[in-house]
Amino acid sequence: MVKYSPLLEEAFHQRKRPVWVSWRMDETYVKVQGAWRYLYRAVDKHGQTIDFLLTEQRDEPAALRFLKKAIRRHSVPEKITIDGSAANEAAIKSYNAEHGTAIEIRKITYLNNIVEQDHRGVKRITRPMLGCKAFDAAQATLVGIELMHMIKKRQLVVEEGNEGRTAAEQFYALAA
């Protein structure tokens, strides 16, 4: 799993459907080595997963690293809805200043419910695991969980004639 997750993630992102320009960004907690670590996640206004990043800290540099990763893969969004997190707001403002962009920051709690509910799919699988023993193993495991979550949400571009494939069949086709 640890060995193949990055390869599967790269293959997936080459065939991933485009996302909308209005994002919802948030973080949740995952236990690694007995300590809580932060899983930054973003979804678009339709609930399609944009990106995710596991970090040890919940601060502006971590949020900025996540934002840059998401933008590198999906281009600059028009607006990002966040909760009250000062780190996320500072990261977006820092990105705007550094790159001369004009990403609109919205702090509307009920609009962020989409990403909060999307955390459930990841938490449902990670909670019974009772945490991971190593940070790298946690990262690789989360890549696999997020990949399957995105495949179930039909975010993988499927070739003509293969539209009726199950999520497992799509995963096997991705791995081939």
Coordinates of C-alpha atoms in Angstrom, one line a residue:
M1 CA 0.0 0.0 0.0
V2 CA 2.7 2.5 1.0
K3 CA 4.6 1.7 -2.2
Y4 CA 1.8 2.0 -4.7
S5 CA -0.4 4.8 -3.3
P6 CA 1.6 7.6 -4.7
L7 CA 1.7 5.9 -8.2
L8 CA -2.1 5.3 -8.1
E9 CA -2.7 8.9 -7.0
E10 CA -0.6 10.3 -9.9
A11 CA -2.4 8.0 -12.4
F12 CA -5.8 9.1 -10.9
H13 CA -5.0 12.8 -11.2
Q14 CA -4.1 12.4 -14.9
R15 CA -7.6 11.2 -15.5
K16 CA -9.6 13.2 -12.9
R17 CA -12.6 15.2 -13.9
P18 CA -12.2 19.0 -13.7
V19 CA -13.6 20.7 -10.6
W20 CA -15.7 23.8 -10.1
V21 CA -14.2 27.3 -9.4
S22 CA -15.9 27.7 -6.0
W23 CA -14.1 25.7 -3.3
R24 CA -14.8 24.7 0.4
M25 CA -11.6 24.3 2.4
D26 CA -11.4 22.7 5.9
E27 CA -9.3 20.5 8.1
T28 CA -10.0 17.5 10.2
Y29 CA -8.1 15.3 12.7
V30 CA -6.5 11.9 12.2
K31 CA -4.6 10.0 14.9
V32 CA -1.0 9.1 14.0
Q33 CA 1.5 7.7 16.5
G34 CA -0.9 8.5 19.3
A35 CA -1.1 12.2 18.4
W36 CA -3.7 14.1 16.4
R37 CA -2.5 15.2 13.0
Y38 CA -4.3 17.5 10.6
L39 CA -5.9 16.4 7.3
Y40 CA -6.5 19.4 5.1
R41 CA -9.2 18.8 2.5
A42 CA -11.0 20.8 -0.1
V43 CA -14.2 20.1 -2.1
D44 CA -15.9 22.1 -4.8
K45 CA -19.5 23.4 -4.5
H46 CA -20.8 20.1 -5.9
G47 CA -19.0 18.0 -3.3
Q48 CA -16.3 16.8 -5.7
T49 CA -13.0 16.3 -3.9
I50 CA -10.3 18.7 -5.0
D51 CA -7.3 17.7 -2.9
F52 CA -6.1 16.6 0.6
L53 CA -2.9 16.9 2.6
L54 CA -1.8 15.3 5.9
T55 CA 0.3 17.6 8.1
E56 CA 1.7 17.6 11.6
Q57 CA 0.9 21.3 12.3
R58 CA -2.2 23.3 11.9
D59 CA -0.7 26.7 11.0
E60 CA -0.4 29.1 8.0
P61 CA 2.6 27.3 6.4
A62 CA 0.7 24.0 6.4
A63 CA -2.4 25.6 5.0
L64 CA -0.4 27.5 2.4
R65 CA 1.3 24.2 1.3
F66 CA -2.0 22.6 0.9
L67 CA -3.5 25.5 -1.0
K68 CA -0.5 25.6 -3.4
K69 CA -0.8 21.8 -4.0
A70 CA -4.5 22.1 -4.8
I71 CA -4.0 25.1 -7.1
R72 CA -1.1 23.4 -8.9
R73 CA -3.4 20.5 -9.8
H74 CA -6.6 22.4 -10.5
S75 CA -5.8 26.1 -11.2
V76 CA -6.8 29.1 -9.2
P77 CA -10.4 29.2 -7.8
E78 CA -12.6 32.3 -7.9
K79 CA -13.6 31.9 -4.2
I80 CA -12.9 29.7 -1.3
T81 CA -15.3 29.2 1.6
I82 CA -13.6 28.5 5.0
D83 CA -14.6 28.2 8.6
G84 CA -13.2 30.5 11.2
S85 CA -9.7 29.2 10.9
A86 CA -7.2 32.0 11.0
A87 CA -4.5 29.8 9.4
N88 CA -6.6 29.1 6.3
E89 CA -7.5 32.8 5.9
A90 CA -3.8 33.9 6.3
A91 CA -2.7 31.2 3.8
I92 CA -5.2 32.5 1.1
K93 CA -4.2 36.1 1.7
S94 CA -0.6 35.1 1.5
Y95 CA -1.1 33.3 -1.7
N96 CA -3.0 36.3 -3.2
A97 CA -0.2 38.6 -2.2
E98 CA 2.5 36.3 -3.5
H99 CA 0.9 35.5 -6.9
G100 CA -1.2 38.6 -7.5
T101 CA -4.4 36.6 -7.6
A102 CA -7.8 37.8 -6.2
I103 CA -9.2 34.7 -4.6
E104 CA -12.3 35.8 -2.7
I105 CA -12.5 34.5 0.9
R106 CA -15.9 33.7 2.3
K107 CA -16.6 32.8 5.9
I108 CA -20.1 31.3 5.7
T109 CA -20.5 28.4 8.1
Y110 CA -23.5 26.7 6.4
L111 CA -21.8 26.7 3.0
N112 CA -18.9 24.8 4.5
N113 CA -21.2 21.9 5.6
I114 CA -20.4 20.3 2.2
V115 CA -16.8 19.7 3.2
E116 CA -17.7 18.9 6.8
Q117 CA -20.1 16.1 5.6
D118 CA -17.5 14.9 3.1
H119 CA -15.1 14.3 6.1
R120 CA -17.5 11.6 7.2
G121 CA -16.4 9.3 4.3
V122 CA -12.8 9.4 5.5
K123 CA -13.6 9.4 9.2
R124 CA -15.8 6.3 8.8
I125 CA -12.8 4.3 7.6
T126 CA -10.0 5.8 9.8
R127 CA -11.9 5.8 13.1
P128 CA -12.0 2.0 13.5
M129 CA -8.3 1.8 12.6
L130 CA -7.4 3.5 15.9
G131 CA -4.7 5.6 14.3
C132 CA -1.5 4.7 12.3
K133 CA 1.9 3.8 13.7
A134 CA 3.9 6.0 11.2
F135 CA 3.3 9.3 9.5
D136 CA 4.3 7.9 6.0
A137 CA 2.0 4.9 6.4
A138 CA -0.9 7.2 7.4
Q139 CA -0.2 9.4 4.4
A140 CA -0.3 6.4 2.1
T141 CA -3.4 4.9 3.7
L142 CA -5.2 8.2 3.4
V143 CA -4.3 8.4 -0.3
G144 CA -5.9 5.1 -0.8
I145 CA -9.0 6.0 1.2
E146 CA -9.4 9.4 -0.7
L147 CA -8.9 7.7 -4.0
M148 CA -11.6 5.2 -3.4
H149 CA -13.8 8.0 -2.1
M150 CA -13.2 10.0 -5.3
I151 CA -13.9 7.0 -7.5
K152 CA -17.2 6.4 -5.7
K153 CA -18.1 10.0 -6.4
R154 CA -17.5 9.3 -10.2
Q155 CA -14.5 11.8 -10.4
L156 CA -12.5 9.5 -12.7
V157 CA -12.9 10.0 -16.4
V158 CA -14.1 6.7 -17.9
E159 CA -13.5 5.7 -21.5
E160 CA -16.4 5.3 -23.8
G161 CA -18.0 1.8 -23.4
N162 CA -16.8 1.4 -19.7
E163 CA -19.5 3.7 -18.1
G164 CA -21.2 0.8 -16.2
R165 CA -18.1 -0.3 -14.3
T166 CA -18.2 -0.6 -10.5
A167 CA -15.9 1.4 -8.3
A168 CA -13.7 -1.6 -7.8
E169 CA -13.5 -2.3 -11.5
Q170 CA -12.5 1.4 -12.1
F171 CA -9.8 1.1 -9.4
Y172 CA -8.4 -2.1 -11.0
A173 CA -8.4 -0.4 -14.4
L174 CA -6.5 2.6 -12.8
A175 CA -4.0 0.2 -11.3
A176 CA -3.4 -1.7 -14.6

